[in-house]
Amino acid sequence: MAITKIWPVKDSLNRVIEYAKNVDKTENPDFLNSDLYQVLHYAADENMTRFERQYYVTGINCAVETAGQQMQITKERFGKIGGTLAHHACQSFKPDEITPKECHAIGVKLAQKMWGDKYEVIVSTHLNTNCLHNHFVINSVSFIDGKKYNERKAEYQRLRDTSDALCREYHLSVIENPTKRKRSQGLYQAEKRGELTRYALYRSDIDEAIERSMTMKEFYDYLRRKGYRIKGKIDSCALKLPHYPRFTRFKTLGEAYSVLQIQDQIYRQRGPEVREKSKEPILFFVPTPKKLQIEDILGFGEEYRKLRNLYRFFCYQLGIYPKNKGQVSMSPIIKEEVRRMEEISQQTIFLCKHQIDTYEQLKEKQTEIQTEMDDLISQRKKLTNKMRRAGPEEKELLSQQKRGLTDQITRLRRDLKLAAGLENRSLDMVKRIETINELVDNKKLISREKYAKTENYLK
């Protein structure tokens, strides 16, 4: 199984070439244990020793040692020096599925089929991670006709198809139906930290609805009772809570949360008798009925309902309501409010701990935390450089010091995030106050105008 990526390089051509040719990542481990290496290690000619070490680096239409100069000469020859300098591609394989030699051979074949007829390419195989992977540095200008390489969607699809064909040729696994949607990095990190994200909230409520439903109608009704809005056909059915601006499709939450999978789970958890009697058809459209509640009739609306539910939740948590009648299902709106309250609570503790009373003091504290964090990061970097040259005992001691610095940096990053949240909240409050003042001034002005018109009319 190989995963492919490609992206443009616009900052430095030599940087990306040197990264691809890094000797610590591309050196052949089999050669290091051979008799030839032992002989060459004592040779006087270091250049010959370097050349014969058999790094997993290959140049296509260029020499490995002078690849950067050759690519630059091609650019100058056709007068195309600016813009995208090169393209950097990667081909990563499944752990323990392939040998370094096969990995490099597949990489060279892939580069020859994709770019070998028109472009200069460096192919390097990195062995420093659990997953063997190839790096490709492609000159952006063709040495044949001077045309620039266009990294469009069709070209990336060709790269993926060519890589899959080579994997099948070498009897390697292939991803048959790759997912096109990519999860955002911020959402991934938040879920990794165990935070209650919007997607995690949706998944937990859907799981709860599946357990308490015997039909898809019961499933949708249960979600609506919890405050969700649902719309769409079966392939694009989506849900959302009132305080979120956009709908989220069920299938975006994962393959297990598509409408067909949910229907299958509900069908499987029925008894055998129910399965025989009822084979429920798929609901191609999920209407959202309008339900009037007493708060709407009296004119209180959604805000009153949120406050009432929040009050009930806290009564339950404080023990005012009995807890021996089974577990109370918490509304997703209440979960969101609790999460915000926890955030505000942490920010309040931060303000009290550092005795911050003004916006200027908050900015000074942010600068102080950032300076301290930069200093610790610099110290940790120095320790990392020492660990590369240290012995086993000294390396263990330096590793402990590095872990201590990492813990301090983590705490400072948390404080910096709290300070940034306080700053945003404060600026938002200032804007709201200004908006309210403007509305009040406008109302006063309108009242004065009406009063003046009335006086003129009476005169």
Short mmCIF file of C-alpha atoms in Angstrom, two decimals:
data_model
loop_
_atom_site.label_atom_id
_atom_site.label_comp_id
_atom_site.label_asym_id
_atom_site.label_seq_id
_atom_site.Cartn_x
_atom_site.Cartn_y
_atom_site.Cartn_z
CA MET A 1 0.00 0.00 0.00
CA ALA A 2 1.57 3.31 -1.11
CA ILE A 3 0.37 6.82 -0.30
CA THR A 4 1.39 9.62 -2.70
CA LYS A 5 1.59 13.40 -2.29
CA ILE A 6 2.99 16.28 -4.35
CA TRP A 7 3.41 19.99 -3.60
CA PRO A 8 5.28 22.99 -5.10
CA VAL A 9 8.57 24.38 -3.75
CA LYS A 10 8.97 28.16 -3.95
CA ASP A 11 11.58 29.08 -1.31
CA SER A 12 14.83 27.23 -2.11
CA LEU A 13 15.79 24.60 -4.66
CA ASN A 14 19.01 23.58 -2.87
CA ARG A 15 17.18 23.15 0.44
CA VAL A 16 14.76 20.54 -0.87
CA ILE A 17 17.51 18.69 -2.78
CA GLU A 18 19.72 18.52 0.32
CA TYR A 19 16.77 17.29 2.37
CA ALA A 20 16.09 14.53 -0.14
CA LYS A 21 19.78 13.52 -0.30
CA ASN A 22 20.29 13.53 3.50
CA VAL A 23 22.93 10.83 4.12
CA ASP A 24 21.57 10.00 7.59
CA LYS A 25 18.28 8.94 5.99
CA THR A 26 19.38 7.34 2.72
CA GLU A 27 22.46 5.27 3.58
CA ASN A 28 22.27 1.59 2.67
CA PRO A 29 22.36 -0.45 5.95
CA ASP A 30 23.40 -3.65 4.17
CA PHE A 31 26.45 -1.91 2.74
CA LEU A 32 27.59 -0.73 6.20
CA ASN A 33 27.97 -4.35 7.33
CA SER A 34 29.79 -5.52 4.19
CA ASP A 35 33.52 -6.18 3.79
CA LEU A 36 33.72 -3.55 1.05
CA TYR A 37 32.67 -0.87 3.52
CA GLN A 38 35.35 -1.95 6.00
CA VAL A 39 37.98 -1.56 3.25
CA LEU A 40 36.71 1.76 1.98
CA HIS A 41 36.36 3.12 5.52
CA TYR A 42 40.15 3.17 5.83
CA ALA A 43 40.76 4.51 2.33
CA ALA A 44 42.54 7.85 2.10
CA ASP A 45 40.32 9.27 -0.65
CA GLU A 46 37.20 10.47 1.19
CA ASN A 47 35.50 11.43 -2.08
CA MET A 48 35.81 7.88 -3.41
CA THR A 49 34.55 6.51 -0.10
CA ARG A 50 31.52 8.82 -0.27
CA PHE A 51 30.82 7.86 -3.88
CA GLU A 52 31.02 4.10 -3.24
CA ARG A 53 28.81 4.05 -0.13
CA GLN A 54 25.72 3.21 -2.19
CA TYR A 55 23.25 5.70 -0.79
CA TYR A 56 19.66 5.17 -1.92
CA VAL A 57 19.74 8.27 -4.13
CA THR A 58 19.36 8.23 -7.92
CA GLY A 59 19.44 11.04 -10.45
CA ILE A 60 17.26 10.88 -13.57
CA ASN A 61 18.49 13.12 -16.43
CA CYS A 62 21.01 14.64 -13.98
CA ALA A 63 23.95 13.67 -11.75
CA VAL A 64 23.24 13.37 -8.02
CA GLU A 65 26.26 15.46 -6.97
CA THR A 66 25.47 18.39 -9.28
CA ALA A 67 21.67 18.16 -9.52
CA GLY A 68 21.05 21.65 -8.13
CA GLN A 69 23.43 23.32 -10.60
CA GLN A 70 21.99 21.39 -13.57
CA MET A 71 18.42 22.34 -12.67
CA GLN A 72 19.42 25.98 -12.29
CA ILE A 73 21.20 25.96 -15.68
CA THR A 74 18.02 24.60 -17.30
CA LYS A 75 16.00 27.45 -15.77
CA GLU A 76 18.49 30.10 -16.93
CA ARG A 77 18.63 28.59 -20.40
CA PHE A 78 14.90 29.13 -20.94
CA GLY A 79 14.68 32.31 -18.86
CA LYS A 80 12.31 30.85 -16.25
CA ILE A 81 14.03 31.50 -12.93
CA GLY A 82 11.16 32.83 -10.77
CA GLY A 83 7.91 31.33 -9.50
CA THR A 84 7.80 27.67 -8.56
CA LEU A 85 11.39 26.37 -8.40
CA ALA A 86 10.62 22.65 -8.16
CA HIS A 87 8.00 20.12 -7.15
CA HIS A 88 8.42 17.83 -4.17
CA ALA A 89 6.59 14.48 -4.23
CA CYS A 90 6.46 11.64 -1.73
CA GLN A 91 5.56 7.94 -1.92
CA SER A 92 5.13 6.20 1.43
CA PHE A 93 4.68 2.44 1.98
CA LYS A 94 3.03 0.36 4.67
CA PRO A 95 5.39 -0.68 7.54
CA ASP A 96 7.21 -3.99 7.12
CA GLU A 97 5.72 -4.57 3.65
CA ILE A 98 8.76 -3.81 1.49
CA THR A 99 12.56 -3.85 1.58
CA PRO A 100 14.67 -0.70 1.06
CA LYS A 101 15.98 -2.04 -2.25
CA GLU A 102 12.49 -2.70 -3.62
CA CYS A 103 11.27 0.64 -2.30
CA HIS A 104 14.01 2.51 -4.17
CA ALA A 105 13.47 0.45 -7.34
CA ILE A 106 9.76 1.29 -7.35
CA GLY A 107 10.58 4.95 -6.77
CA VAL A 108 12.98 5.07 -9.71
CA LYS A 109 10.45 3.37 -12.01
CA LEU A 110 7.73 5.77 -10.88
CA ALA A 111 9.93 8.80 -11.58
CA GLN A 112 10.90 7.49 -15.02
CA LYS A 113 7.26 6.89 -16.03
CA MET A 114 6.01 10.19 -14.64
CA TRP A 115 8.76 12.72 -15.44
CA GLY A 116 11.70 10.86 -17.04
CA ASP A 117 11.01 12.00 -20.60
CA LYS A 118 11.17 15.77 -19.96
CA TYR A 119 12.37 16.70 -16.46
CA GLU A 120 15.39 16.34 -14.19
CA VAL A 121 14.50 14.34 -11.09
CA ILE A 122 16.23 13.28 -7.87
CA VAL A 123 14.87 10.07 -6.30
CA SER A 124 15.85 9.28 -2.69
CA THR A 125 14.64 6.57 -0.32
CA HIS A 126 14.51 7.51 3.38
CA LEU A 127 15.01 4.72 5.88
CA ASN A 128 14.88 6.73 9.13
CA THR A 129 11.19 6.09 9.93
CA ASN A 130 9.01 3.04 10.47
CA CYS A 131 7.48 3.56 7.02
CA LEU A 132 9.93 3.40 4.12
CA HIS A 133 9.23 6.27 1.72
CA ASN A 134 10.59 7.82 -1.47
CA HIS A 135 11.17 11.53 -2.06
CA PHE A 136 11.13 13.05 -5.54
CA VAL A 137 12.50 16.50 -6.39
CA ILE A 138 11.32 17.46 -9.90
CA ASN A 139 12.69 20.50 -11.73
CA SER A 140 9.83 22.85 -12.59
CA VAL A 141 11.27 23.55 -16.09
CA SER A 142 11.65 20.90 -18.79
CA PHE A 143 15.13 20.50 -20.28
CA ILE A 144 13.51 19.47 -23.60
CA ASP A 145 11.19 22.38 -24.45
CA GLY A 146 11.38 24.71 -21.42
CA LYS A 147 7.72 24.19 -20.46
CA LYS A 148 6.85 24.37 -16.78
CA TYR A 149 5.40 21.34 -15.02
CA ASN A 150 1.74 21.85 -14.15
CA GLU A 151 0.77 20.21 -10.87
CA ARG A 152 -2.95 19.89 -11.54
CA LYS A 153 -5.50 17.39 -10.22
CA ALA A 154 -5.29 15.19 -13.32
CA GLU A 155 -1.52 14.95 -12.89
CA TYR A 156 -1.86 13.94 -9.26
CA GLN A 157 -4.38 11.28 -10.27
CA ARG A 158 -1.87 9.97 -12.83
CA LEU A 159 0.78 9.84 -10.08
CA ARG A 160 -1.54 7.83 -7.84
CA ASP A 161 -2.58 5.44 -10.64
CA THR A 162 1.02 4.85 -11.72
CA SER A 163 2.09 4.17 -8.14
CA ASP A 164 -0.78 1.70 -7.64
CA ALA A 165 0.12 -0.11 -10.87
CA LEU A 166 3.73 -0.53 -9.70
CA CYS A 167 2.54 -1.78 -6.31
CA ARG A 168 0.43 -4.44 -8.01
CA GLU A 169 3.42 -5.38 -10.16
CA TYR A 170 5.47 -5.97 -6.99
CA HIS A 171 2.53 -7.78 -5.28
CA LEU A 172 1.99 -5.04 -2.69
CA SER A 173 -1.32 -3.97 -1.18
CA VAL A 174 -3.24 -1.07 -2.77
CA ILE A 175 -5.87 1.29 -1.34
CA GLU A 176 -8.82 0.51 -3.58
CA ASN A 177 -11.25 3.23 -2.47
CA PRO A 178 -9.29 6.11 -0.94
CA THR A 179 -11.27 8.71 1.01
CA LYS A 180 -11.33 12.12 -0.66
CA ARG A 181 -12.29 14.17 2.39
CA LYS A 182 -9.42 15.18 4.65
CA ARG A 183 -9.96 15.96 8.32
CA SER A 184 -8.65 19.32 9.49
CA GLN A 185 -5.46 19.28 11.56
CA GLY A 186 -6.99 21.39 14.33
CA LEU A 187 -9.91 19.00 14.72
CA TYR A 188 -7.56 15.99 14.68
CA GLN A 189 -5.34 17.47 17.43
CA ALA A 190 -8.36 18.47 19.54
CA GLU A 191 -9.78 14.94 19.38
CA LYS A 192 -6.34 13.54 20.16
CA ARG A 193 -6.23 15.68 23.34
CA GLY A 194 -9.62 14.31 24.36
CA GLU A 195 -11.48 17.59 23.97
CA LEU A 196 -15.25 17.62 23.34
CA THR A 197 -15.31 18.68 19.68
CA ARG A 198 -18.43 19.18 17.58
CA TYR A 199 -17.85 15.89 15.75
CA ALA A 200 -17.32 13.97 19.01
CA LEU A 201 -20.55 15.46 20.36
CA TYR A 202 -22.45 14.42 17.23
CA ARG A 203 -21.05 10.88 17.33
CA SER A 204 -21.95 10.33 21.00
CA ASP A 205 -25.54 11.52 20.45
CA ILE A 206 -25.92 9.37 17.31
CA ASP A 207 -24.64 6.31 19.21
CA GLU A 208 -27.14 7.04 21.96
CA ALA A 209 -29.96 7.44 19.42
CA ILE A 210 -29.05 4.12 17.72
CA GLU A 211 -29.20 2.26 21.05
CA ARG A 212 -32.67 3.66 21.86
CA SER A 213 -34.26 3.22 18.42
CA MET A 214 -35.87 0.32 16.61
CA THR A 215 -36.66 2.18 13.38
CA MET A 216 -35.12 5.06 11.44
CA LYS A 217 -38.14 7.23 12.30
CA GLU A 218 -37.46 6.70 16.00
CA PHE A 219 -33.80 7.49 15.38
CA TYR A 220 -34.54 10.83 13.69
CA ASP A 221 -37.22 11.73 16.24
CA TYR A 222 -34.84 11.05 19.12
CA LEU A 223 -32.22 13.39 17.62
CA ARG A 224 -34.84 16.09 17.06
CA ARG A 225 -35.94 15.86 20.69
CA LYS A 226 -32.33 16.52 21.69
CA GLY A 227 -32.41 19.76 19.66
CA TYR A 228 -30.96 18.66 16.30
CA ARG A 229 -32.15 19.81 12.89
CA ILE A 230 -31.99 17.17 10.14
CA LYS A 231 -32.33 17.56 6.38
CA GLY A 232 -31.36 15.99 3.05
CA LYS A 233 -31.52 12.76 1.10
CA ILE A 234 -29.90 9.53 2.11
CA ASP A 235 -26.55 10.25 0.43
CA SER A 236 -26.41 13.83 1.72
CA CYS A 237 -28.41 13.62 4.95
CA ALA A 238 -27.03 16.17 7.43
CA LEU A 239 -27.63 17.38 10.98
CA LYS A 240 -26.75 20.37 13.12
CA LEU A 241 -27.40 22.03 16.45
CA PRO A 242 -29.05 25.47 16.51
CA HIS A 243 -25.94 27.34 17.67
CA TYR A 244 -23.77 26.02 14.80
CA PRO A 245 -24.01 27.86 11.46
CA ARG A 246 -23.62 24.87 9.11
CA PHE A 247 -25.01 21.39 8.67
CA THR A 248 -22.67 18.37 8.92
CA ARG A 249 -23.31 15.29 6.80
CA PHE A 250 -23.58 11.98 8.59
CA LYS A 251 -20.94 10.38 6.36
CA THR A 252 -18.47 13.17 7.28
CA LEU A 253 -18.37 11.79 10.84
CA GLY A 254 -16.94 8.49 9.52
CA GLU A 255 -17.92 5.44 7.51
CA ALA A 256 -19.71 3.92 10.52
CA TYR A 257 -21.98 6.98 10.73
CA SER A 258 -23.35 7.03 7.19
CA VAL A 259 -27.14 6.69 6.97
CA LEU A 260 -26.93 3.20 5.43
CA GLN A 261 -24.57 1.99 8.18
CA ILE A 262 -26.80 3.47 10.88
CA GLN A 263 -29.84 1.80 9.36
CA ASP A 264 -27.95 -1.50 9.25
CA GLN A 265 -26.98 -1.18 12.94
CA ILE A 266 -30.58 -0.46 13.95
CA TYR A 267 -31.81 -3.40 11.87
CA ARG A 268 -29.23 -5.79 13.41
CA GLN A 269 -30.13 -4.90 17.00
CA ARG A 270 -33.81 -5.85 16.42
CA GLY A 271 -35.00 -9.25 17.51
CA PRO A 272 -35.37 -12.03 14.92
CA GLU A 273 -39.19 -11.79 15.07
CA VAL A 274 -39.15 -8.09 14.36
CA ARG A 275 -36.75 -8.60 11.44
CA GLU A 276 -39.12 -11.08 9.78
CA LYS A 277 -42.24 -8.95 10.23
CA SER A 278 -40.84 -5.54 9.32
CA LYS A 279 -38.40 -4.63 6.61
CA GLU A 280 -38.38 -0.88 6.77
CA PRO A 281 -37.81 1.04 3.50
CA ILE A 282 -35.03 3.61 3.27
CA LEU A 283 -36.14 7.17 4.00
CA PHE A 284 -34.93 9.20 1.04
CA PHE A 285 -36.03 12.48 2.59
CA VAL A 286 -36.21 13.42 6.26
CA PRO A 287 -38.73 16.22 6.85
CA THR A 288 -38.25 18.56 9.81
CA PRO A 289 -41.70 19.14 11.35
CA LYS A 290 -42.52 22.41 13.05
CA LYS A 291 -43.32 21.78 16.71
CA LEU A 292 -44.74 24.55 18.86
CA GLN A 293 -43.91 24.33 22.56
CA ILE A 294 -45.39 26.30 25.42
CA GLU A 295 -42.37 28.66 25.49
CA ASP A 296 -42.96 29.58 21.84
CA ILE A 297 -46.67 30.18 22.44
CA LEU A 298 -45.95 32.45 25.42
CA GLY A 299 -43.26 34.30 23.46
CA PHE A 300 -40.14 33.22 25.41
CA GLY A 301 -38.54 31.27 22.54
CA GLU A 302 -35.31 29.25 22.34
CA GLU A 303 -33.27 31.24 24.87
CA TYR A 304 -35.71 30.45 27.68
CA ARG A 305 -35.63 26.76 26.78
CA LYS A 306 -31.82 26.70 26.96
CA LEU A 307 -31.85 28.39 30.37
CA ARG A 308 -34.51 25.99 31.69
CA ASN A 309 -32.59 22.91 30.49
CA LEU A 310 -29.34 24.26 31.96
CA TYR A 311 -31.11 24.85 35.29
CA ARG A 312 -32.43 21.28 35.30
CA PHE A 313 -29.00 19.89 34.50
CA PHE A 314 -27.37 21.72 37.44
CA CYS A 315 -30.20 20.62 39.75
CA TYR A 316 -29.43 17.06 38.76
CA GLN A 317 -25.67 17.52 39.27
CA LEU A 318 -26.17 19.16 42.72
CA GLY A 319 -28.42 16.33 43.88
CA ILE A 320 -31.65 18.34 44.04
CA TYR A 321 -33.20 15.92 41.54
CA PRO A 322 -32.92 12.23 42.56
CA LYS A 323 -30.27 10.16 40.78
CA ASN A 324 -31.79 6.71 41.35
CA LYS A 325 -34.15 6.85 38.35
CA GLY A 326 -31.62 5.97 35.71
CA GLN A 327 -29.11 8.05 33.82
CA VAL A 328 -30.33 11.41 32.55
CA SER A 329 -29.53 12.08 28.89
CA MET A 330 -27.78 15.45 28.69
CA SER A 331 -28.82 17.72 25.86
CA PRO A 332 -26.05 18.50 23.35
CA ILE A 333 -26.76 22.22 23.87
CA ILE A 334 -26.12 21.78 27.59
CA LYS A 335 -22.87 19.89 26.84
CA GLU A 336 -21.71 22.83 24.74
CA GLU A 337 -22.59 25.32 27.49
CA VAL A 338 -20.74 23.19 30.07
CA ARG A 339 -17.67 23.14 27.84
CA ARG A 340 -17.78 26.93 27.58
CA MET A 341 -18.19 27.25 31.35
CA GLU A 342 -15.11 25.08 31.91
CA GLU A 343 -13.15 27.31 29.52
CA ILE A 344 -14.29 30.48 31.29
CA SER A 345 -13.47 28.88 34.65
CA GLN A 346 -9.88 28.15 33.55
CA GLN A 347 -9.51 31.69 32.21
CA THR A 348 -10.77 33.12 35.52
CA ILE A 349 -8.24 31.04 37.47
CA PHE A 350 -5.52 32.33 35.13
CA LEU A 351 -6.51 35.97 35.79
CA CYS A 352 -6.60 35.48 39.56
CA LYS A 353 -3.32 33.55 39.63
CA HIS A 354 -1.40 36.30 37.81
CA GLN A 355 -3.44 39.21 39.27
CA ILE A 356 -4.39 40.65 35.88
CA ASP A 357 -6.88 43.53 36.02
CA THR A 358 -6.38 45.42 32.73
CA TYR A 359 -5.97 44.65 29.05
CA GLU A 360 -2.42 46.09 29.11
CA GLN A 361 -1.42 43.71 31.92
CA LEU A 362 -2.80 40.81 29.87
CA LYS A 363 -0.69 41.79 26.84
CA GLU A 364 2.42 42.12 29.03
CA LYS A 365 1.79 38.66 30.47
CA GLN A 366 1.42 37.20 26.97
CA THR A 367 4.76 38.71 25.94
CA GLU A 368 6.39 37.38 29.13
CA ILE A 369 5.06 33.85 28.55
CA GLN A 370 6.11 33.89 24.89
CA THR A 371 9.65 35.04 25.78
CA GLU A 372 10.02 32.36 28.45
CA MET A 373 8.69 29.68 26.10
CA ASP A 374 11.09 30.71 23.30
CA ASP A 375 14.00 30.50 25.75
CA LEU A 376 12.98 26.98 26.87
CA ILE A 377 12.55 25.84 23.24
CA SER A 378 16.07 27.10 22.51
CA GLN A 379 17.44 25.17 25.51
CA ARG A 380 15.63 22.02 24.39
CA LYS A 381 17.10 22.35 20.91
CA LYS A 382 20.61 22.57 22.36
CA LEU A 383 19.95 19.43 24.43
CA THR A 384 18.78 17.61 21.30
CA ASN A 385 22.03 18.50 19.52
CA LYS A 386 24.06 17.27 22.54
CA MET A 387 22.15 13.96 22.58
CA ARG A 388 23.33 13.17 19.04
CA ARG A 389 26.96 13.13 20.18
CA ALA A 390 26.50 11.80 23.73
CA GLY A 391 27.11 8.31 25.07
CA PRO A 392 24.35 6.04 26.46
CA GLU A 393 24.56 7.23 30.12
CA GLU A 394 24.88 10.91 29.27
CA LYS A 395 22.13 10.54 26.67
CA GLU A 396 19.72 9.21 29.33
CA LEU A 397 20.48 12.17 31.60
CA LEU A 398 19.99 14.65 28.78
CA SER A 399 16.75 12.90 27.84
CA GLN A 400 15.37 13.44 31.36
CA GLN A 401 16.31 17.13 31.21
CA LYS A 402 14.62 17.40 27.82
CA ARG A 403 11.41 15.83 29.16
CA GLY A 404 11.40 18.36 32.01
CA LEU A 405 11.74 21.24 29.54
CA THR A 406 8.96 19.75 27.40
CA ASP A 407 6.61 19.68 30.41
CA GLN A 408 7.36 23.35 31.15
CA ILE A 409 6.80 24.31 27.49
CA THR A 410 3.46 22.45 27.50
CA ARG A 411 2.28 24.40 30.57
CA LEU A 412 3.36 27.70 29.02
CA ARG A 413 1.57 26.90 25.77
CA ARG A 414 -1.59 26.17 27.76
CA ASP A 415 -1.29 29.53 29.57
CA LEU A 416 -0.64 31.30 26.27
CA LYS A 417 -3.80 29.75 24.81
CA LEU A 418 -5.81 30.90 27.83
CA ALA A 419 -4.41 34.42 27.47
CA ALA A 420 -5.29 34.48 23.76
CA GLY A 421 -8.83 33.31 24.57
CA LEU A 422 -9.16 36.06 27.18
CA GLU A 423 -7.95 38.66 24.68
CA ASN A 424 -10.45 37.56 22.03
CA ARG A 425 -13.28 37.44 24.56
CA SER A 426 -12.40 40.91 25.87
CA LEU A 427 -12.28 42.43 22.38
CA ASP A 428 -15.59 40.77 21.53
CA MET A 429 -17.16 42.21 24.69
CA VAL A 430 -15.88 45.69 23.80
CA LYS A 431 -17.43 45.41 20.32
CA ARG A 432 -20.73 44.28 21.77
CA ILE A 433 -20.78 47.15 24.26
CA GLU A 434 -20.02 49.63 21.48
CA THR A 435 -22.85 48.15 19.38
CA ILE A 436 -25.28 48.41 22.29
CA ASN A 437 -24.24 52.02 22.96
CA GLU A 438 -24.78 52.88 19.30
CA LEU A 439 -28.25 51.36 19.40
CA VAL A 440 -29.08 53.27 22.57
CA ASP A 441 -27.81 56.54 21.04
CA ASN A 442 -29.84 55.91 17.89
CA LYS A 443 -32.97 55.27 19.94
CA LYS A 444 -32.38 58.46 21.93
CA LEU A 445 -31.90 60.42 18.71
CA ILE A 446 -35.10 58.99 17.23
CA SER A 447 -36.96 59.83 20.43
CA ARG A 448 -35.69 63.41 20.33
CA GLU A 449 -36.72 63.78 16.71
CA LYS A 450 -40.19 62.46 17.46
CA TYR A 451 -40.45 64.84 20.47
CA ALA A 452 -39.35 67.79 18.31
CA LYS A 453 -41.92 66.91 15.62
CA THR A 454 -44.63 66.65 18.24
CA GLU A 455 -43.74 70.10 19.67
CA ASN A 456 -43.77 71.65 16.21
CA TYR A 457 -47.16 70.04 15.52
CA LEU A 458 -48.63 71.41 18.77
CA LYS A 459 -47.35 74.90 18.02
#
